[in-house]
Each structure stands twice: as structure tokens, then as C-alpha cells.
PDB file of C-alpha atoms in Angstrom:
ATOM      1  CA  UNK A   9      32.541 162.655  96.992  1.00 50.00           C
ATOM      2  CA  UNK A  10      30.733 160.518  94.602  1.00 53.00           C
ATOM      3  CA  UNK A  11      33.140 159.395  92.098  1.00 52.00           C
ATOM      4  CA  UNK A  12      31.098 158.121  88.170  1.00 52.00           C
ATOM      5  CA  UNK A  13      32.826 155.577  86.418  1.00 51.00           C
ATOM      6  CA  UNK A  14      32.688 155.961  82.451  1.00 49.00           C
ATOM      7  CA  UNK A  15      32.630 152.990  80.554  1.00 50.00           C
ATOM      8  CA  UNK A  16      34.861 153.460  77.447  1.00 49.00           C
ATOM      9  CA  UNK A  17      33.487 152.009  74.166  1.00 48.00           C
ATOM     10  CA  UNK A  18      36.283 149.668  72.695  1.00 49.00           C
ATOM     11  CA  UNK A  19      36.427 150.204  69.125  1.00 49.00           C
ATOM     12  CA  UNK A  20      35.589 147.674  66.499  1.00 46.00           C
ATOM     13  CA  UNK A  21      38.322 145.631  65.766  1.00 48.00           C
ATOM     14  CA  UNK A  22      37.928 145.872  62.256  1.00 41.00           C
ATOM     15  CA  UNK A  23      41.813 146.078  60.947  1.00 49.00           C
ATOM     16  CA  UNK A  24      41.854 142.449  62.622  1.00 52.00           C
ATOM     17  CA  UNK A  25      38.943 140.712  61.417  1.00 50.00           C
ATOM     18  CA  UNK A  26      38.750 142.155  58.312  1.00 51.00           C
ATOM     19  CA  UNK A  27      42.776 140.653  57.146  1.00 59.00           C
ATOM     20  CA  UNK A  28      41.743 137.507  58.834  1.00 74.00           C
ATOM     21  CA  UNK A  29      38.787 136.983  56.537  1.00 75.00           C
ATOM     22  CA  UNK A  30      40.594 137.839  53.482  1.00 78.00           C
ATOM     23  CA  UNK A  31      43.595 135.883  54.473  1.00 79.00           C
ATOM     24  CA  UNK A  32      41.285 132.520  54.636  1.00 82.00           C
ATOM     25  CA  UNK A  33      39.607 133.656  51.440  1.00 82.00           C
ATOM     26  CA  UNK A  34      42.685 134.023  49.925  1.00 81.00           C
ATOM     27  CA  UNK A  35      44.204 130.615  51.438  1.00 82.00           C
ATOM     28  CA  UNK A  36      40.998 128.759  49.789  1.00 81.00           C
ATOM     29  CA  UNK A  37      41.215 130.552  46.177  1.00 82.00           C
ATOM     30  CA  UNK A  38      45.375 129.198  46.485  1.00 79.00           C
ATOM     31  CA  UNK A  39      44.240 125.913  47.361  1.00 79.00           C
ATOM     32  CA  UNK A  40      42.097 125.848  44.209  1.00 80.00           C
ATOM     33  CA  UNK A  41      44.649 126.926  42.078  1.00 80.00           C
ATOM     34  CA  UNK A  42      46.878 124.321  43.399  1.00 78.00           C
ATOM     35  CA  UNK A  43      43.802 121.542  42.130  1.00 77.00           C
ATOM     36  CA  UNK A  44      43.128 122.965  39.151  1.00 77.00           C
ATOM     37  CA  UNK A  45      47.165 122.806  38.386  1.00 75.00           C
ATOM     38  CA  UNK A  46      47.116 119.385  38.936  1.00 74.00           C
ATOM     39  CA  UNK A  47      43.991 118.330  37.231  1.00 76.00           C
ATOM     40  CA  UNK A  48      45.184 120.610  34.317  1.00 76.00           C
ATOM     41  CA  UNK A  49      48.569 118.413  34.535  1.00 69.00           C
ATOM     42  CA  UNK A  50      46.650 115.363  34.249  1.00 73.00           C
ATOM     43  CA  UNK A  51      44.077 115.912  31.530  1.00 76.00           C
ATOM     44  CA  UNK A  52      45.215 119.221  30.143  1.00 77.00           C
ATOM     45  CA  UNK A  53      43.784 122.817  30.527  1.00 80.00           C
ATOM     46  CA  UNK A  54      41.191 122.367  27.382  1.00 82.00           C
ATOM     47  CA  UNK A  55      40.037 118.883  28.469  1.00 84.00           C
ATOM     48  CA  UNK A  56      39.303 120.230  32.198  1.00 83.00           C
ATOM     49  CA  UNK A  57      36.123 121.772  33.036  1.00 86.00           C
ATOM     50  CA  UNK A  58      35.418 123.596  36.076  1.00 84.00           C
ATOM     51  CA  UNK A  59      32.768 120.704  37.086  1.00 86.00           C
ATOM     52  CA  UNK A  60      35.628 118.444  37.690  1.00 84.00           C
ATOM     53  CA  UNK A  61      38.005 120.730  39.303  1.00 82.00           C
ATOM     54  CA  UNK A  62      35.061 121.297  41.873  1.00 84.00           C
ATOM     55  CA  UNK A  63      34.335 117.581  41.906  1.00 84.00           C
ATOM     56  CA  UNK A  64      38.249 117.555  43.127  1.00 78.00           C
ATOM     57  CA  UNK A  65      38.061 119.748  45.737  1.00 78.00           C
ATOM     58  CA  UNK A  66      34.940 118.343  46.783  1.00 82.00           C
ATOM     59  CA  UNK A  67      32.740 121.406  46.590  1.00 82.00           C
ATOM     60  CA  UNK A  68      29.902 122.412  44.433  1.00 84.00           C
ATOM     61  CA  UNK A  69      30.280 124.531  41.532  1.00 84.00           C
ATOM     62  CA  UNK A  70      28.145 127.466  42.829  1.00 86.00           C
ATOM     63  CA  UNK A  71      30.633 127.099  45.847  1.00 82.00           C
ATOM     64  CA  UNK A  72      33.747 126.888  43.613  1.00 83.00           C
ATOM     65  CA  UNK A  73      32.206 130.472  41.676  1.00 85.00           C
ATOM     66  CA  UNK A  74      33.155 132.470  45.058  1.00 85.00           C
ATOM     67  CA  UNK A  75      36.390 132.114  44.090  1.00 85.00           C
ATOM     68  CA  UNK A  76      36.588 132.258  39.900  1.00 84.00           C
ATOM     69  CA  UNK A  77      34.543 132.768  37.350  1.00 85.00           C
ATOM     70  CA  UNK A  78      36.615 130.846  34.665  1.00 86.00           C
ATOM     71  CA  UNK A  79      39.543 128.123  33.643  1.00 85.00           C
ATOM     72  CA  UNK A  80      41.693 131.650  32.322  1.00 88.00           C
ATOM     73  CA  UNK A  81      41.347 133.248  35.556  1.00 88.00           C
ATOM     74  CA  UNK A  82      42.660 129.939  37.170  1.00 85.00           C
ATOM     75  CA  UNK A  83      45.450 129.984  34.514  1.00 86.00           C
ATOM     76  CA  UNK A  84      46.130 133.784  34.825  1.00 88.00           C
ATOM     77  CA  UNK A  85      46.401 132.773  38.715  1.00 86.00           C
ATOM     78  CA  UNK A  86      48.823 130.117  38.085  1.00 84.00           C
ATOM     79  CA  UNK A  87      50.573 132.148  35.868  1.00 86.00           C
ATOM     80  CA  UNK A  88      50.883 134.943  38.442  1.00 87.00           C
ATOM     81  CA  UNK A  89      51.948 132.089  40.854  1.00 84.00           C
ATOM     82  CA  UNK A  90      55.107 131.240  39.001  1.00 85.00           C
ATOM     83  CA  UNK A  91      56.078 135.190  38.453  1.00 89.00           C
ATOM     84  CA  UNK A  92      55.473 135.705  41.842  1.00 89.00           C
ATOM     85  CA  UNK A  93      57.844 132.985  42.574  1.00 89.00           C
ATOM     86  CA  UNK A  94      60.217 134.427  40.203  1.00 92.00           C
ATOM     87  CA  UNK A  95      60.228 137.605  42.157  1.00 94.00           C
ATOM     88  CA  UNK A  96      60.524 135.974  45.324  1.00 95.00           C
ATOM     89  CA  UNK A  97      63.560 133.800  43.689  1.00 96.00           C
ATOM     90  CA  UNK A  98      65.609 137.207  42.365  1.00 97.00           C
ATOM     91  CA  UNK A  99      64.953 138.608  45.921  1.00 97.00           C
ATOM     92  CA  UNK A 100      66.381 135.820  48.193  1.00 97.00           C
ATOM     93  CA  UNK A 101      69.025 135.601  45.622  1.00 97.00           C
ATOM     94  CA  UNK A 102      70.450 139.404  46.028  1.00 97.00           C
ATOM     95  CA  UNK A 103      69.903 139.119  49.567  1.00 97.00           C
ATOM     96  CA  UNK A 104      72.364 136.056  50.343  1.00 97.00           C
ATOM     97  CA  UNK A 105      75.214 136.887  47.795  1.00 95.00           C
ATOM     98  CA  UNK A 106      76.929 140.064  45.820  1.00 95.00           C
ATOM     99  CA  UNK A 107      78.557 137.533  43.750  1.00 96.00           C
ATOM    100  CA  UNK A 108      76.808 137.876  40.118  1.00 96.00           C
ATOM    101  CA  UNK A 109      77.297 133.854  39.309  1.00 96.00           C
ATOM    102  CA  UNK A 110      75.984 132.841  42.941  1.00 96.00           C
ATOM    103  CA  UNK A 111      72.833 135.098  42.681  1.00 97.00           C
ATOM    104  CA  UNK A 112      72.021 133.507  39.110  1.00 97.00           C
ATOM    105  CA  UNK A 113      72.815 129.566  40.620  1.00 97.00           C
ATOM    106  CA  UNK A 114      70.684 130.570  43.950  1.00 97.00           C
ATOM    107  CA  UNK A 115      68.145 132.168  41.860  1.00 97.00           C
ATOM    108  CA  UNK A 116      67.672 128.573  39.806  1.00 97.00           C
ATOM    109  CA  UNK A 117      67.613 127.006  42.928  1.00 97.00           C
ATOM    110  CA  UNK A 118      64.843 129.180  45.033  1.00 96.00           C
ATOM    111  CA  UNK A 119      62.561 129.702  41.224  1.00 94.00           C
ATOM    112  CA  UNK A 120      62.163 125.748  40.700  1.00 93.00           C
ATOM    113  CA  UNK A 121      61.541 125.207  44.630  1.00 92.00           C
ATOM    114  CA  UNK A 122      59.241 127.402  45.147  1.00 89.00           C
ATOM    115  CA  UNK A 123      57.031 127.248  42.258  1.00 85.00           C
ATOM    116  CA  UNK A 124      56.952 123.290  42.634  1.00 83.00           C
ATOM    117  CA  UNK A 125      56.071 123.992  46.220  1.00 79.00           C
ATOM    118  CA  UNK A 126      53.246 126.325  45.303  1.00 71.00           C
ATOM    119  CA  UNK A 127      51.365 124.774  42.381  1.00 64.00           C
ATOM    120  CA  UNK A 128      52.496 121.025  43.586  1.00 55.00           C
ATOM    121  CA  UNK A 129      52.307 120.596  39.733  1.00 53.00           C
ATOM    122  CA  UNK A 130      52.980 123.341  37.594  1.00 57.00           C
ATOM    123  CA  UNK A 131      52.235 121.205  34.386  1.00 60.00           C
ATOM    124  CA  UNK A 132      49.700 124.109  33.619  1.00 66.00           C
ATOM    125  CA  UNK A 133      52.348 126.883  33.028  1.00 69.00           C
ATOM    126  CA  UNK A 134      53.759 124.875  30.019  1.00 71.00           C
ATOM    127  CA  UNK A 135      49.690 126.389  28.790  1.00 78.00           C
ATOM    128  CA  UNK A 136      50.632 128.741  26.204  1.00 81.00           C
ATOM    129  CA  UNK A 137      49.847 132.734  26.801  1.00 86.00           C
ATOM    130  CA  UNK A 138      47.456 132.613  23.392  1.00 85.00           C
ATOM    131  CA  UNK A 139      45.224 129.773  25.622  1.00 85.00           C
ATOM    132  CA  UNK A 140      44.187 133.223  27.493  1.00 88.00           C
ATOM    133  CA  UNK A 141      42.365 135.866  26.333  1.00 91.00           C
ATOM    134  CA  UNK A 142      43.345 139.441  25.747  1.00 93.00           C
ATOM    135  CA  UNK A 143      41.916 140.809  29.349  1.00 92.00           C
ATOM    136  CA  UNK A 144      44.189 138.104  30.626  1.00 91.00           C
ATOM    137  CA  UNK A 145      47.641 137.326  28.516  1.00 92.00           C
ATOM    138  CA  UNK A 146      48.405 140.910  28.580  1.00 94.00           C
ATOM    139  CA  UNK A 147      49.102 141.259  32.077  1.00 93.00           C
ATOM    140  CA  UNK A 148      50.926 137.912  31.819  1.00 92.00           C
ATOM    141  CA  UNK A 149      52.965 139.113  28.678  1.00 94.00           C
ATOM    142  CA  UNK A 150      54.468 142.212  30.670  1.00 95.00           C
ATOM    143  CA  UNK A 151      55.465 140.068  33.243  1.00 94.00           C
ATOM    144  CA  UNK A 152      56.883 138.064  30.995  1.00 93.00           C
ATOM    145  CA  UNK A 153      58.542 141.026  30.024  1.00 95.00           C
ATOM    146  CA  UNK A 154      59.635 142.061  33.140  1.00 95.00           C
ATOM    147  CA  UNK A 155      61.448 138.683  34.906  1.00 94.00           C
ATOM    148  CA  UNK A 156      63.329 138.380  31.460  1.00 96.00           C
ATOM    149  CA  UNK A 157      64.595 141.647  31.585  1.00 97.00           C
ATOM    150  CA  UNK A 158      65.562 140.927  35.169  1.00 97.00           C
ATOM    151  CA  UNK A 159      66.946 137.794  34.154  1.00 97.00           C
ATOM    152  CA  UNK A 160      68.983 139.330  31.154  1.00 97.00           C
ATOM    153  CA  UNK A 161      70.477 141.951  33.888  1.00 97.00           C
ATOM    154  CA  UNK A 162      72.273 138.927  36.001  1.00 97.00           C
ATOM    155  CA  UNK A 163      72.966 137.254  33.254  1.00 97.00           C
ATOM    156  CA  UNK A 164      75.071 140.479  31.811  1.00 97.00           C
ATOM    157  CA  UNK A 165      76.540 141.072  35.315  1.00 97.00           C
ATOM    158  CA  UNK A 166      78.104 137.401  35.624  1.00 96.00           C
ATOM    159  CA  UNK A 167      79.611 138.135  32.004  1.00 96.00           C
ATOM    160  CA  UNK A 168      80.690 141.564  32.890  1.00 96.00           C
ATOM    161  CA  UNK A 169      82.733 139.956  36.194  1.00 95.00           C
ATOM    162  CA  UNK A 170      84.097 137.836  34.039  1.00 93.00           C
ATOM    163  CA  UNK A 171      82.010 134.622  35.322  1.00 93.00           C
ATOM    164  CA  UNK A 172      80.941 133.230  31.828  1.00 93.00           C
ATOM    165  CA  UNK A 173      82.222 134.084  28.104  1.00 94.00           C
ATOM    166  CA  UNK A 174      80.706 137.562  27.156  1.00 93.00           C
ATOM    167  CA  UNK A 175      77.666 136.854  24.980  1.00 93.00           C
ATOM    168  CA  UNK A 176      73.905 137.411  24.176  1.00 95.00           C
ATOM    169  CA  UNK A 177      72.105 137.407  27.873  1.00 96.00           C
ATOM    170  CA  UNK A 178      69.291 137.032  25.327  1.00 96.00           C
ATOM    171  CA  UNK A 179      70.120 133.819  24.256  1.00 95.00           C
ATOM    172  CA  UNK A 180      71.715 132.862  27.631  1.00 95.00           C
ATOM    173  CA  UNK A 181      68.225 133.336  29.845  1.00 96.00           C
ATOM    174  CA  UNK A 182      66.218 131.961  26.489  1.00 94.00           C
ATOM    175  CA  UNK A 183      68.745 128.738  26.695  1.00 93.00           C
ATOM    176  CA  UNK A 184      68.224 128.004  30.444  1.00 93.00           C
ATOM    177  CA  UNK A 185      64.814 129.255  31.369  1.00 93.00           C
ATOM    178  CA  UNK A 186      63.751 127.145  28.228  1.00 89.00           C
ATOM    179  CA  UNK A 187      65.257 124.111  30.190  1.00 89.00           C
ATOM    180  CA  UNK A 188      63.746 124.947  33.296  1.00 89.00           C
ATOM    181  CA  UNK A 189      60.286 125.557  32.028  1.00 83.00           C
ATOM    182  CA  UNK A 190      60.280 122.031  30.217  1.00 82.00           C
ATOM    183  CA  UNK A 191      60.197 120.880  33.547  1.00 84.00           C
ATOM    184  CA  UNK A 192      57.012 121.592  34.123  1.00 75.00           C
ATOM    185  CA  UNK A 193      56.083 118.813  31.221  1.00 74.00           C
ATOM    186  CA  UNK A 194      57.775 116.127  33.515  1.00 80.00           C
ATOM    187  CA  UNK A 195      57.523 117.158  37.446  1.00 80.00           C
ATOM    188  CA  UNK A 196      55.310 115.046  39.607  1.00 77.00           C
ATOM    189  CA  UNK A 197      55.477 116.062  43.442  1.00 77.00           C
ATOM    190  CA  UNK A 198      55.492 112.164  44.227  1.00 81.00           C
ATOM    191  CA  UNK A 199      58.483 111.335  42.453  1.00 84.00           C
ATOM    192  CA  UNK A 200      62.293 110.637  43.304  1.00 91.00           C
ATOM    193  CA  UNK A 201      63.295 114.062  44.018  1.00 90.00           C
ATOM    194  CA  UNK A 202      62.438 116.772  45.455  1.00 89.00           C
ATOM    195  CA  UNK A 203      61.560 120.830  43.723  1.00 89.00           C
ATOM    196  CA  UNK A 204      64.860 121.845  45.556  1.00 93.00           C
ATOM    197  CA  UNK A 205      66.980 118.879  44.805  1.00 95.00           C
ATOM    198  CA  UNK A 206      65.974 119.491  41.263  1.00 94.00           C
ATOM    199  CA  UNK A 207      66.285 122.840  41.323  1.00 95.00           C
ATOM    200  CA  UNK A 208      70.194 122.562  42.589  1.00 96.00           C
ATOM    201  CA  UNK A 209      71.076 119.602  39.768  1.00 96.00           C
ATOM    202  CA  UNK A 210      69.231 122.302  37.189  1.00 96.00           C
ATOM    203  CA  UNK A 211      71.484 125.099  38.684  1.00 96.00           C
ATOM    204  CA  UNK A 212      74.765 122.700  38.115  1.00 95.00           C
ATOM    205  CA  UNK A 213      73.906 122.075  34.441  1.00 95.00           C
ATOM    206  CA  UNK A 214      72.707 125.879  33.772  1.00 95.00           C
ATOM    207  CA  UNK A 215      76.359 127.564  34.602  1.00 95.00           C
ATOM    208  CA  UNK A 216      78.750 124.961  33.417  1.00 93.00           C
ATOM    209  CA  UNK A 217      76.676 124.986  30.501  1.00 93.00           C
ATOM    210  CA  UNK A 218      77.287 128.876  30.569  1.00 93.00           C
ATOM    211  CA  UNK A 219      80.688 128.690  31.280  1.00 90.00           C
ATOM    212  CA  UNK A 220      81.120 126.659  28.439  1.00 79.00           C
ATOM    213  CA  UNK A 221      83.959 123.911  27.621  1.00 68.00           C
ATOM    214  CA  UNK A 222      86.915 123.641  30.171  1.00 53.00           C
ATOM    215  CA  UNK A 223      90.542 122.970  29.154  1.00 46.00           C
ATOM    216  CA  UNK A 224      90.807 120.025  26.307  1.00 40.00           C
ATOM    217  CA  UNK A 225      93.179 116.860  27.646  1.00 38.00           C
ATOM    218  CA  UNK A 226      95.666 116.624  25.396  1.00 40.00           C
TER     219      UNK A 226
END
């Protein structure tokens, strides 16, 4: 009995090469952002053209157009950078502790690490919202929005547990995130310390300075 042997089409792998090539586009356009940042740091987001940001990464500028078509949608990506971070922050935060005050001093911690990690210099996010235009700063503003609502929330739940002095979260996340932010006018990836080391010396002065003033000596 003659036996025929079928030979069975494999399908395209499409599911894995497609990812792959969006995943090294995607690296690339990061890596960008990360250059820009720093040239952005260094001569300021108005005094930086595209041509040098290309000359940086040591591409042409045709080259460097696969992957944005303007300085606002680099800043809009930075932007999105640091609120991603945020997210990320928030999430590790709830995930390692139930206790409100931890969760805000891990939060500080994981925010300033990783958005130092990501941008290497995140000089550019001290770039006001109004440097953007409409298309652009509104997305921004309602995640701007968003993390301080977020922000607000832990703040009240610290207060409610009796952590820090009842109060204005308002004023509380305005008071520290203000302090964190200003980092970004100082932080230089080759200097003494590190995003995390910073971030846990930041986290120190944030809740004593919400707890407020201990016991006077007498």
C-alpha cells in the first residue's frame, strides 16, 4: 500500500517578526529621545535644532525623520517618558506596601530612579507645557491631571491613617513634587550620586517635611 506524504505549509510567522520589528523601532525612537534630552539639557529646547540632535546620534536628518517629525513631538515623548515613569512608580509602590506613608516614600524613590534612568537627563521636562502646541500640551495637561490626582489620593490616605497632620493634599503633592521636579534643573547622570540614591535622600526630606516639627527640647 502506497502511503503519500503531505507536506504541511508552516504558517507565516508574522505575530513574531512583526513585534520584533516594532520593538527595535521603538528601542531607536527611545534612544533618540534620550539624546535629544540631553542636548536639550545642555543648550535648551529653543536653542536645539533637530540638525544637531541628528549630528549627536550620528545619523542624517532624513534618517532621524523615521522617527519624528519635530522638537514637540520629542518633548511630548519625553514628557510621556516621565508620566509613564510616574505610573510605573505608583504601581511598584502599591505592590510592595499597604502602608499609606511607605507607598508615598517608595513612590519618591522608584519616580526619581526611573525617570533619571530613562531620559539620562531629564533637564527637558523642566520645558514648560505652553513650549508645546495645542495637538500636543493637551494630552500632556490631562496627564498632568491624572498623576496629581493620584498623587493627592496617597497623600489623603497617609493623613487619614494618621501618618502626617491632616491638611491640603493639594498643597502637600504641589510642595514636594515642586522639589522633585527642580531636580531636573540640576541632575547630571555623571555626578556624585546616583537617580536612586537621590531619589531615597528626596524621599527622607519629603515626609519629615510632611510630618512636620517633632517635639521642642525644652
Amino acid at each position: 500500500m502506497n502511503r503519500t506524504t503531505v507536506a504541511v505549509k508552516k504558517p507565516a510567522r508574522w505575530a513574531d517578526a512583526v513585534p520584533a520589528r516594532e520593538a527595535q523601532f521603538e528601542t531607536k525612537r527611545r534612544a533618540l529621545v534620550r539624546e535629544a534630552a540631553r542636548a536639550f539639557g545642555r543648550r535648551g529646547f529653543h536653542n536645539t535644532s533637530l540638525e544637531e540632535i541628528a549630528e549627536a546620534l550620528g545619523v542624517t536628518k532624513p534618517a532621524l525623520y523615521r522617527y519624528v517629525r519635530t522638537k514637540h513631538e520629542i518633548l511630548h515623548e519625553a514628557k510621556s517618558i516621565a508620566f509613564d515613569s510616574g505610573a510605573k512608580a505608583r504601581e511598584m509602590a502599591f505592590a510592595a506596601s499597604e502602608d499609606p506613608i511607605e507607598r508615598l516614600r517608595l513612590y519618591i524613590i522608584h519616580y526619581i530612579d526611573l525617570v533619571t534612568s530613562e531620559l539620562g537627563s531629564y533637564a527637558v521636562l523642566a520645558e514648560p507645557v505652553t513650549s508645546l502646541p495645542p495637538e500636543y500640551a493637551d494630552p500632556i495637561r490631562a496627564r498632568m491631571r491624572e498623576a496629581d490626582r493620584a498623587l493627592r489620593d496617597m497623600v489623603q490616605s497617609a493623613m487619614d491613617a494618621g501618618f502626617i497632620p491632616a491638611g491640603d493634599p493639594k498643597l502637600s503633592v504641589a510642595f514636594f513634587m515642586g522639589a522633585i521636579n527642580h531636580i531636573a534643573r540640576w541632575y547630571t547622570p555623571d555626578g556624585p550620586l546616583t537617580g536612586r540614591e537621590i531619589g531615597e535622600i528626596f524621599a527622607g526630606f519629603v515626609l519629615n517635611g510632611l510630618r512636620g516639627p517633632g517635639p521642642q527640647p525644652t
